[in-house]
Amino acid sequence: MFPPSQGYSLDVEAISGICGSVSIACWVVVFSPQIIENFRRSSAEGLSIEFIIIWLLGDFANIIGAVLQKVLPTMIILAIYYTLADVVLLAQCFYYRGFTLRDPKPEPPTSTSNGNGDSPATERTALLNGNGNGNSSSPHPTPRDADQHRSQSVSSLGERFHTLGEHFSPATPLHPAPKSAEPPRPRPRPLWKTIVFNAVAVLVVVAAGVGGYFLSPASNQQDSVPDPAEQDDILTFSTWGQVFGYLCAVLYLGSRVPQLLLNYRRKSTEGLNALFFLFACIGNLTYVFSIFAFEPVCRGGKHGCKPGEASSIYGRYILVNLSWLLGSLGTLFLDMGVFAQFFMYRKDDEDDRGRRLDDEE
């Protein structure tokens, strides 16, 4: 039997719990859009491998700092989950690119001319013609032409050995590359469909987070009297916990820089899923709100605080969680920079897709 309906008041503790639950829901699904995007494209070209590696190191520091600082067990479990998801993304990068720790440099536009208005020389034309094309100035080879033929043949043989060696290189992708220079890309959705899909996905995840809070036992403990002893545990400083917490913040902040630079060099965000960064933004924002929404418990009870006691407790609470606040707020602003790149390069990406579709047709 359900209890009789009654008014529900949202106090500071409830707001913190709801924001924390929404943050958890976002972080649970944050990696899924990008993992699916890489799988659909059979490529991880849009993702900076340095971004994933630094983020993975930050998650390791997050686990250690969370354990030493004695944060909630849920946050420790989530930190472990983030690490496993990072490993999946990293495995995809290695599978599609090969075992390399560097992001590929953007390839310059290929030219179909060799500078003289002729078609580019190939291995076959180099062996059959003197200058790489069929318009030789002399029908009979000269000694100089013979030397050029020999040098080009040796160069061609060296290229064959180099190509053979690449198959044994750790930088060679495990996934066979497609025959074309560009990996196959799925047809993009219209803009309005993308907006509707992303909005529905966000609403579903946020609703799941809110519903998860109201279904949890924490929502039924509003009328319980907080224990100051439990608050003392939350406010206890752990030196090593703080060290790893700030290390985690630095790594999280530094992880976005390679992705921003890769997008800038490519002048494109193609291969990135916007939901990946959208869920990260919402997760960080609600996580920050869940920390700020804290009601100090004074020794004399909720309504028996001495002058300045509540502010002192709140200030110490913020200091304990400052590293996690800085990491979340910093990555939130950097992720907004990635969103700005989505809008900046969207027109170029659409033009590139249109040209590729025209070529395929």
Coordinates of C-alpha atoms in Angstrom, one line a residue:
M1 CA 0.0 0.0 0.0
F2 CA 1.2 3.5 -0.9
P3 CA 1.3 6.1 1.9
P4 CA -1.3 8.9 1.7
S5 CA -0.3 11.7 -0.6
Q6 CA 1.1 14.7 1.2
G7 CA 3.0 17.8 0.4
Y8 CA 6.7 17.4 -0.3
S9 CA 9.1 20.3 0.6
L10 CA 12.4 20.5 -1.0
D11 CA 15.0 21.5 1.5
V12 CA 18.7 22.0 0.9
E13 CA 19.5 18.4 1.6
A14 CA 16.9 17.2 -1.0
I15 CA 18.2 19.6 -3.6
S16 CA 21.7 18.3 -3.0
G17 CA 20.5 14.7 -3.3
I18 CA 18.5 15.4 -6.5
C19 CA 21.5 17.1 -8.1
G20 CA 23.8 14.4 -7.1
S21 CA 21.5 11.7 -8.4
V22 CA 21.1 13.5 -11.8
S23 CA 24.9 13.9 -11.9
I24 CA 25.4 10.1 -11.3
A25 CA 22.8 9.3 -14.1
C26 CA 24.7 11.6 -16.6
W27 CA 28.1 10.1 -15.7
V28 CA 26.7 6.5 -16.1
V29 CA 25.8 7.1 -19.7
V30 CA 28.3 9.8 -20.6
F31 CA 30.7 7.4 -22.5
S32 CA 28.0 5.4 -24.4
P33 CA 27.3 8.0 -27.2
Q34 CA 31.0 8.2 -28.1
I35 CA 31.6 4.5 -27.9
I36 CA 28.6 3.9 -30.2
E37 CA 29.8 6.7 -32.5
N38 CA 33.2 5.1 -32.9
F39 CA 31.7 1.7 -33.6
R40 CA 29.2 3.1 -36.2
R41 CA 32.0 4.8 -38.0
S42 CA 34.6 2.1 -37.6
S43 CA 36.9 4.9 -36.7
A44 CA 38.1 7.0 -33.8
E45 CA 39.7 9.7 -35.8
G46 CA 37.7 12.5 -34.2
L47 CA 38.8 11.6 -30.6
S48 CA 42.1 12.7 -29.2
I49 CA 44.0 9.8 -27.8
E50 CA 46.0 12.1 -25.5
F51 CA 42.6 13.4 -24.2
I52 CA 41.6 9.8 -23.2
I53 CA 45.0 8.9 -21.7
I54 CA 45.1 12.1 -19.5
W55 CA 41.5 11.6 -18.5
L56 CA 42.3 8.0 -17.6
L57 CA 45.1 9.1 -15.4
G58 CA 42.8 11.6 -13.8
D59 CA 40.3 8.9 -13.0
F60 CA 43.0 6.8 -11.4
A61 CA 43.9 9.8 -9.2
N62 CA 40.2 10.3 -8.5
I63 CA 39.8 6.8 -7.2
I64 CA 42.8 7.1 -4.9
G65 CA 41.8 10.5 -3.6
A66 CA 38.1 9.4 -3.1
V67 CA 39.2 6.4 -1.1
L68 CA 41.7 8.4 1.1
Q69 CA 39.2 11.3 1.6
K70 CA 36.5 8.8 2.5
V71 CA 33.8 10.1 0.2
L72 CA 30.6 8.3 -0.4
P73 CA 30.9 4.7 -1.6
T74 CA 28.8 5.6 -4.6
M75 CA 31.3 8.1 -5.8
I76 CA 34.1 5.5 -5.5
I77 CA 32.1 3.0 -7.5
L78 CA 31.5 5.6 -10.1
A79 CA 35.2 6.5 -10.3
I80 CA 36.0 2.9 -11.0
Y81 CA 33.3 2.8 -13.6
Y82 CA 34.7 5.9 -15.3
T83 CA 38.1 4.2 -15.5
L84 CA 36.7 1.1 -17.1
A85 CA 34.8 3.2 -19.7
D86 CA 38.1 5.1 -20.4
V87 CA 39.8 1.8 -21.1
V88 CA 37.0 0.9 -23.6
L89 CA 37.5 4.2 -25.5
L90 CA 41.3 3.8 -25.4
A91 CA 40.9 0.2 -26.7
Q92 CA 38.8 1.6 -29.6
C93 CA 41.5 4.1 -30.4
F94 CA 44.2 1.4 -30.5
Y95 CA 41.9 -0.9 -32.5
Y96 CA 41.2 1.6 -35.2
R97 CA 44.5 3.5 -35.2
G98 CA 47.1 1.2 -33.9
F99 CA 49.2 1.4 -30.7
T100 CA 50.2 5.0 -30.8
L101 CA 50.1 7.6 -28.1
R102 CA 50.1 10.6 -30.5
D103 CA 47.3 12.2 -32.3
P104 CA 47.7 12.1 -36.1
K105 CA 48.5 15.4 -37.8
P106 CA 45.9 16.6 -40.2
E107 CA 46.8 15.5 -43.7
P108 CA 47.4 18.3 -46.2
P109 CA 45.0 18.4 -49.2
T110 CA 46.2 15.9 -51.8
S111 CA 47.0 17.2 -55.3
T112 CA 46.4 15.3 -58.5
S113 CA 49.2 17.1 -60.2
N114 CA 53.0 16.7 -60.0
G115 CA 53.6 20.4 -60.6
N116 CA 54.1 20.2 -64.3
G117 CA 50.4 19.7 -65.2
D118 CA 50.9 15.9 -65.6
S119 CA 49.3 13.1 -63.7
P120 CA 51.2 12.0 -60.6
A121 CA 54.0 9.4 -61.1
T122 CA 53.4 6.0 -59.8
E123 CA 55.5 2.9 -59.3
R124 CA 54.5 1.6 -62.7
T125 CA 55.0 4.8 -64.6
A126 CA 58.4 5.3 -62.9
L127 CA 59.6 2.0 -64.4
L128 CA 58.1 2.5 -67.8
N129 CA 58.8 6.2 -68.4
G130 CA 61.7 8.4 -67.9
N131 CA 60.0 11.3 -66.0
G132 CA 56.9 9.6 -64.6
N133 CA 54.7 10.3 -67.6
G134 CA 54.2 9.3 -71.1
N135 CA 55.5 12.5 -72.7
S136 CA 59.2 11.8 -72.8
S137 CA 61.2 14.2 -74.8
S138 CA 63.4 11.5 -76.3
P139 CA 62.2 8.1 -77.6
H140 CA 65.6 6.5 -76.8
P141 CA 66.9 6.3 -73.2
T142 CA 70.1 8.1 -72.4
P143 CA 72.6 7.1 -69.7
R144 CA 71.1 9.8 -67.5
D145 CA 67.7 8.2 -68.0
A146 CA 69.0 4.8 -67.1
D147 CA 70.5 6.1 -63.9
Q148 CA 67.1 7.7 -63.1
H149 CA 65.3 4.4 -63.8
R150 CA 67.7 2.5 -61.4
S151 CA 67.3 5.1 -58.6
Q152 CA 63.5 5.1 -58.9
S153 CA 63.5 1.3 -58.9
V154 CA 65.6 1.1 -55.8
S155 CA 63.3 3.7 -54.2
S156 CA 60.3 1.7 -55.2
L157 CA 61.8 -1.4 -53.7
G158 CA 62.5 0.4 -50.5
E159 CA 58.9 1.6 -50.3
R160 CA 57.7 -2.0 -50.7
F161 CA 59.9 -3.1 -47.7
H162 CA 58.7 -0.1 -45.7
T163 CA 55.0 -1.0 -46.4
L164 CA 55.7 -4.6 -45.5
G165 CA 57.3 -3.5 -42.2
E166 CA 54.3 -1.3 -41.3
H167 CA 52.2 -4.4 -41.0
F168 CA 54.4 -5.5 -38.2
S169 CA 54.5 -2.1 -36.5
P170 CA 52.6 -1.5 -33.3
A171 CA 51.3 1.7 -34.8
T172 CA 49.4 -0.3 -37.5
P173 CA 45.6 -0.5 -36.7
L174 CA 44.3 -3.9 -35.8
H175 CA 41.2 -3.0 -37.8
P176 CA 41.8 -3.2 -41.6
A177 CA 41.7 0.2 -43.1
P178 CA 39.1 0.8 -45.9
K179 CA 40.3 1.0 -49.4
S180 CA 39.4 4.6 -49.8
A181 CA 41.5 7.3 -48.2
E182 CA 38.6 8.4 -46.0
P183 CA 36.8 5.9 -43.7
P184 CA 33.2 5.4 -44.6
R185 CA 30.9 7.8 -42.7
P186 CA 27.2 7.4 -42.1
R187 CA 24.8 9.9 -43.5
P188 CA 24.3 12.7 -41.0
R189 CA 20.9 13.4 -39.5
P190 CA 19.2 16.7 -40.3
L191 CA 19.8 19.4 -37.7
W192 CA 16.3 19.4 -36.3
K193 CA 16.4 15.6 -35.8
T194 CA 19.7 15.9 -34.0
I195 CA 18.4 18.6 -31.7
V196 CA 15.2 16.6 -30.9
F197 CA 17.2 13.4 -30.4
N198 CA 19.7 15.0 -28.0
A199 CA 17.0 16.8 -26.1
V200 CA 15.0 13.7 -25.6
A201 CA 18.1 11.8 -24.5
V202 CA 19.0 14.4 -22.0
L203 CA 15.4 14.6 -20.6
V204 CA 15.3 10.8 -20.2
V205 CA 18.6 10.7 -18.3
V206 CA 17.7 13.7 -16.1
A207 CA 14.3 12.2 -15.3
A208 CA 16.0 8.9 -14.4
G209 CA 18.2 10.7 -12.0
V210 CA 15.4 12.6 -10.4
G211 CA 13.3 9.4 -10.2
G212 CA 16.2 7.5 -8.8
Y213 CA 16.5 10.0 -5.9
F214 CA 12.9 9.8 -4.9
L215 CA 13.0 6.0 -5.0
S216 CA 16.1 5.8 -2.9
P217 CA 16.0 5.6 0.9
A218 CA 17.7 9.0 1.2
S219 CA 14.5 10.8 0.2
N220 CA 12.7 9.3 3.2
Q221 CA 15.2 10.7 5.7
Q222 CA 14.3 14.3 5.5
D223 CA 12.8 14.6 8.9
S224 CA 15.6 12.7 10.6
V225 CA 17.9 14.8 12.8
P226 CA 21.5 15.0 11.4
D227 CA 24.3 13.6 13.5
P228 CA 27.1 16.1 14.1
A229 CA 29.5 13.1 14.4
E230 CA 28.8 12.1 10.8
Q231 CA 29.5 15.7 9.6
D232 CA 32.8 15.6 11.4
D233 CA 33.9 12.7 9.3
I234 CA 32.9 14.6 6.1
L235 CA 34.9 17.6 7.3
T236 CA 38.1 15.7 8.2
F237 CA 41.1 16.6 6.0
S238 CA 43.1 13.8 4.5
T239 CA 46.5 15.1 3.3
W240 CA 47.0 12.4 0.7
G241 CA 43.4 12.5 -0.3
Q242 CA 43.7 16.2 -1.0
V243 CA 47.0 15.7 -2.9
F244 CA 45.4 13.2 -5.2
G245 CA 42.2 15.3 -5.4
Y246 CA 44.2 18.3 -6.8
L247 CA 46.2 16.0 -9.1
C248 CA 42.9 14.7 -10.4
A249 CA 41.7 18.3 -11.0
V250 CA 44.8 19.2 -12.9
L251 CA 44.6 16.1 -15.1
Y252 CA 40.9 16.6 -15.8
L253 CA 41.7 20.2 -16.8
G254 CA 44.6 19.2 -18.9
S255 CA 42.8 16.4 -20.7
R256 CA 40.5 18.8 -22.6
V257 CA 43.4 20.7 -24.1
P258 CA 44.6 18.0 -26.6
Q259 CA 41.0 17.6 -27.8
L260 CA 40.5 21.3 -28.3
L261 CA 43.8 21.5 -30.2
L262 CA 43.0 18.5 -32.4
N263 CA 39.6 20.1 -33.3
Y264 CA 41.4 23.3 -34.1
R265 CA 44.0 21.7 -36.3
R266 CA 41.4 19.6 -38.1
K267 CA 39.0 22.6 -38.3
S268 CA 36.4 20.0 -37.6
T269 CA 34.6 18.1 -34.9
E270 CA 33.5 15.3 -37.1
G271 CA 33.8 11.9 -35.3
L272 CA 32.8 13.4 -31.9
N273 CA 29.4 12.9 -30.5
A274 CA 27.9 16.0 -29.0
L275 CA 26.0 14.0 -26.3
F276 CA 29.4 12.8 -25.0
F277 CA 30.3 16.4 -24.0
L278 CA 26.7 17.4 -23.2
F279 CA 26.3 14.7 -20.6
A280 CA 29.7 15.6 -19.2
C281 CA 28.6 19.3 -18.9
I282 CA 25.3 18.4 -17.2
G283 CA 27.1 15.9 -14.9
N284 CA 29.7 18.4 -13.8
L285 CA 27.1 21.2 -13.3
T286 CA 24.8 19.1 -11.2
Y287 CA 27.8 17.7 -9.3
V288 CA 28.9 21.3 -8.4
F289 CA 25.3 22.1 -7.3
S290 CA 25.2 19.0 -5.1
I291 CA 28.3 20.1 -3.3
F292 CA 27.2 23.8 -2.8
A293 CA 23.8 22.6 -1.5
F294 CA 25.1 21.8 2.0
E295 CA 23.4 22.7 5.2
P296 CA 25.8 22.8 8.2
V297 CA 24.8 21.0 11.4
C298 CA 25.8 22.9 14.5
R299 CA 26.5 21.3 17.8
G300 CA 23.3 22.8 19.2
G301 CA 21.2 21.3 16.4
K302 CA 19.8 22.8 13.2
H303 CA 18.5 25.9 14.9
G304 CA 21.0 26.3 17.7
C305 CA 24.0 27.6 15.8
K306 CA 26.4 30.0 17.6
P307 CA 27.2 33.2 15.7
G308 CA 29.6 32.4 12.9
E309 CA 29.5 28.6 13.5
A310 CA 27.4 27.7 10.5
S311 CA 29.6 29.8 8.1
S312 CA 32.7 28.3 9.6
I313 CA 31.4 24.7 9.1
Y314 CA 30.3 25.6 5.5
G315 CA 33.7 27.1 4.7
R316 CA 35.6 24.1 5.9
Y317 CA 33.3 21.8 3.9
I318 CA 34.0 23.8 0.7
L319 CA 37.8 23.6 1.4
V320 CA 37.6 19.8 1.8
N321 CA 35.8 19.5 -1.6
L322 CA 37.6 22.4 -3.3
S323 CA 39.8 20.2 -5.6
W324 CA 36.7 18.4 -6.9
L325 CA 34.9 21.7 -7.4
L326 CA 37.8 23.2 -9.3
G327 CA 38.1 20.1 -11.5
S328 CA 34.4 20.0 -12.3
L329 CA 34.0 23.7 -12.9
G330 CA 37.2 23.9 -15.0
T331 CA 36.2 21.0 -17.2
L332 CA 32.7 22.5 -17.5
F333 CA 34.1 25.7 -19.1
L334 CA 36.5 23.7 -21.3
D335 CA 33.7 21.5 -22.5
M336 CA 31.8 24.6 -23.4
G337 CA 34.8 25.4 -25.6
V338 CA 34.3 22.1 -27.4
F339 CA 30.6 23.0 -27.9
A340 CA 31.7 26.3 -29.4
Q341 CA 33.9 24.4 -31.9
F342 CA 30.8 22.2 -32.8
F343 CA 29.1 25.4 -33.9
M344 CA 32.2 27.0 -35.5
Y345 CA 33.1 24.0 -37.7
R346 CA 29.5 22.7 -38.4
K347 CA 29.3 24.5 -41.7
D348 CA 32.6 23.1 -42.9
D349 CA 31.7 19.6 -41.8
E350 CA 28.4 19.8 -43.6
D351 CA 30.2 21.0 -46.8
D352 CA 32.7 18.1 -46.5
R353 CA 29.9 15.6 -46.1
G354 CA 28.0 17.0 -49.1
R355 CA 31.1 16.7 -51.3
R356 CA 31.7 13.1 -50.2
L357 CA 28.1 12.2 -50.9
D358 CA 28.3 13.8 -54.3
D359 CA 31.5 11.9 -55.1
E360 CA 30.0 8.6 -54.0
E361 CA 26.9 9.2 -56.2

